mmCIF file of C-alpha atoms in Angstrom:
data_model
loop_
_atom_site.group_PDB
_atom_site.id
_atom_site.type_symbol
_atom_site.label_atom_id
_atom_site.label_comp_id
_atom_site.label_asym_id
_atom_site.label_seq_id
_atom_site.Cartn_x
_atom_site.Cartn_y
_atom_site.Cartn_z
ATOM 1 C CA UNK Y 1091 15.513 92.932 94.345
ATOM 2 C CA UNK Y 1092 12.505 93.462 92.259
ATOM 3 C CA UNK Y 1093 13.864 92.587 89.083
ATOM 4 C CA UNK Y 1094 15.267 89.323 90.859
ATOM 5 C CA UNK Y 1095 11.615 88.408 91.697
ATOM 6 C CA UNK Y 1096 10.078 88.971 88.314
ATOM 7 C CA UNK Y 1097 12.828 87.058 86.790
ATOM 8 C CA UNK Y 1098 11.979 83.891 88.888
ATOM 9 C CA UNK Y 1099 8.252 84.561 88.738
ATOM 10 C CA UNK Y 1100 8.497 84.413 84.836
ATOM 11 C CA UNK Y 1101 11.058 81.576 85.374
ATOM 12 C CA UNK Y 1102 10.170 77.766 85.577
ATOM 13 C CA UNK Y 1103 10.297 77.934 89.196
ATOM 14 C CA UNK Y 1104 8.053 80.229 89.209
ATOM 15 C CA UNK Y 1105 4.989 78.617 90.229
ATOM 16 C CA UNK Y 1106 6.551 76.121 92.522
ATOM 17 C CA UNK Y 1107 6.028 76.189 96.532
ATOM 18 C CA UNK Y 1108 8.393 79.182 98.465
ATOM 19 C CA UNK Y 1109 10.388 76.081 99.953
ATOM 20 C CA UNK Y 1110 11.294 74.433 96.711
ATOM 21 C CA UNK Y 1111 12.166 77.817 95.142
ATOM 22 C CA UNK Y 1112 14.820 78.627 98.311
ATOM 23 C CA UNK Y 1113 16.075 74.908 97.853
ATOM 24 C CA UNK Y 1114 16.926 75.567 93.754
ATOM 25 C CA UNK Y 1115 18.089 78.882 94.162
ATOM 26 C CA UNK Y 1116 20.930 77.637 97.351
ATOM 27 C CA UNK Y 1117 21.733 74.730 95.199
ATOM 28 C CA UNK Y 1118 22.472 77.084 92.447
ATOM 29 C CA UNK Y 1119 24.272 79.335 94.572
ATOM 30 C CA UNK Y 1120 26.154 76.281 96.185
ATOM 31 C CA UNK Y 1121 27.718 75.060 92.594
ATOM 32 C CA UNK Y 1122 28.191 78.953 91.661
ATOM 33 C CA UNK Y 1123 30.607 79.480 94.473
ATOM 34 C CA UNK Y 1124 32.434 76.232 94.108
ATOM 35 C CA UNK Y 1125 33.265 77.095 90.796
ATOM 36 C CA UNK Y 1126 34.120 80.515 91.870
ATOM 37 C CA UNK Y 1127 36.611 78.698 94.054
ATOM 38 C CA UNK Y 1128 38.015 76.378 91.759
ATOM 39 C CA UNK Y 1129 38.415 78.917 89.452
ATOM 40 C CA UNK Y 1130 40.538 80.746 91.805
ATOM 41 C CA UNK Y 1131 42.810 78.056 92.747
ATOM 42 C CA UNK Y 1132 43.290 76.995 89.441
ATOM 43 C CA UNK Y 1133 44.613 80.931 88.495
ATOM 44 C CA UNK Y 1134 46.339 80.794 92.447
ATOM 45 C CA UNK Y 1135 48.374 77.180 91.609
ATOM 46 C CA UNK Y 1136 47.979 76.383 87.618
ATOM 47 C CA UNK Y 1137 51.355 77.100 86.741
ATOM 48 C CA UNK Y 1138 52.676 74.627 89.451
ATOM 49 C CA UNK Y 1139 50.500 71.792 88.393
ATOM 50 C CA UNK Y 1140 51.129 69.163 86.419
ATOM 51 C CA UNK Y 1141 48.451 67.913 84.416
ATOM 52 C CA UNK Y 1142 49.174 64.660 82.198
ATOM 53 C CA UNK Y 1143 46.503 63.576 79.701
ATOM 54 C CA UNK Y 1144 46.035 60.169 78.508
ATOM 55 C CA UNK Y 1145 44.386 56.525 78.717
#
């Protein structure tokens, strides 16, 4: 947990309020774990999509 800290004390969050640091860090969090979901759907169901590319 320490080395967490330092990182986003040396970050450019780092001198912003406690609030706006817990708001940046969930909405980082927030579009990790979507990815991390889409991610897994897209291994779960790719082969049964069909994708079509054009204009």
């Amino acid at each position: 947990m320490d080395v967490v800290k330092e990182i986003i004390k040396n970050s450019a969050i780092g001198p912003l309020s406690n609030w706006y640091k817990g708001l940046v860090l969930s909405l980082f969090s927030s579009i990790v774990g979507v990815l991390l979901i889409m991610l897994v759907l897209l291994l779960k169901y790719g082969p049964e999509i069909n994708i079509q590319y054009g204009y």
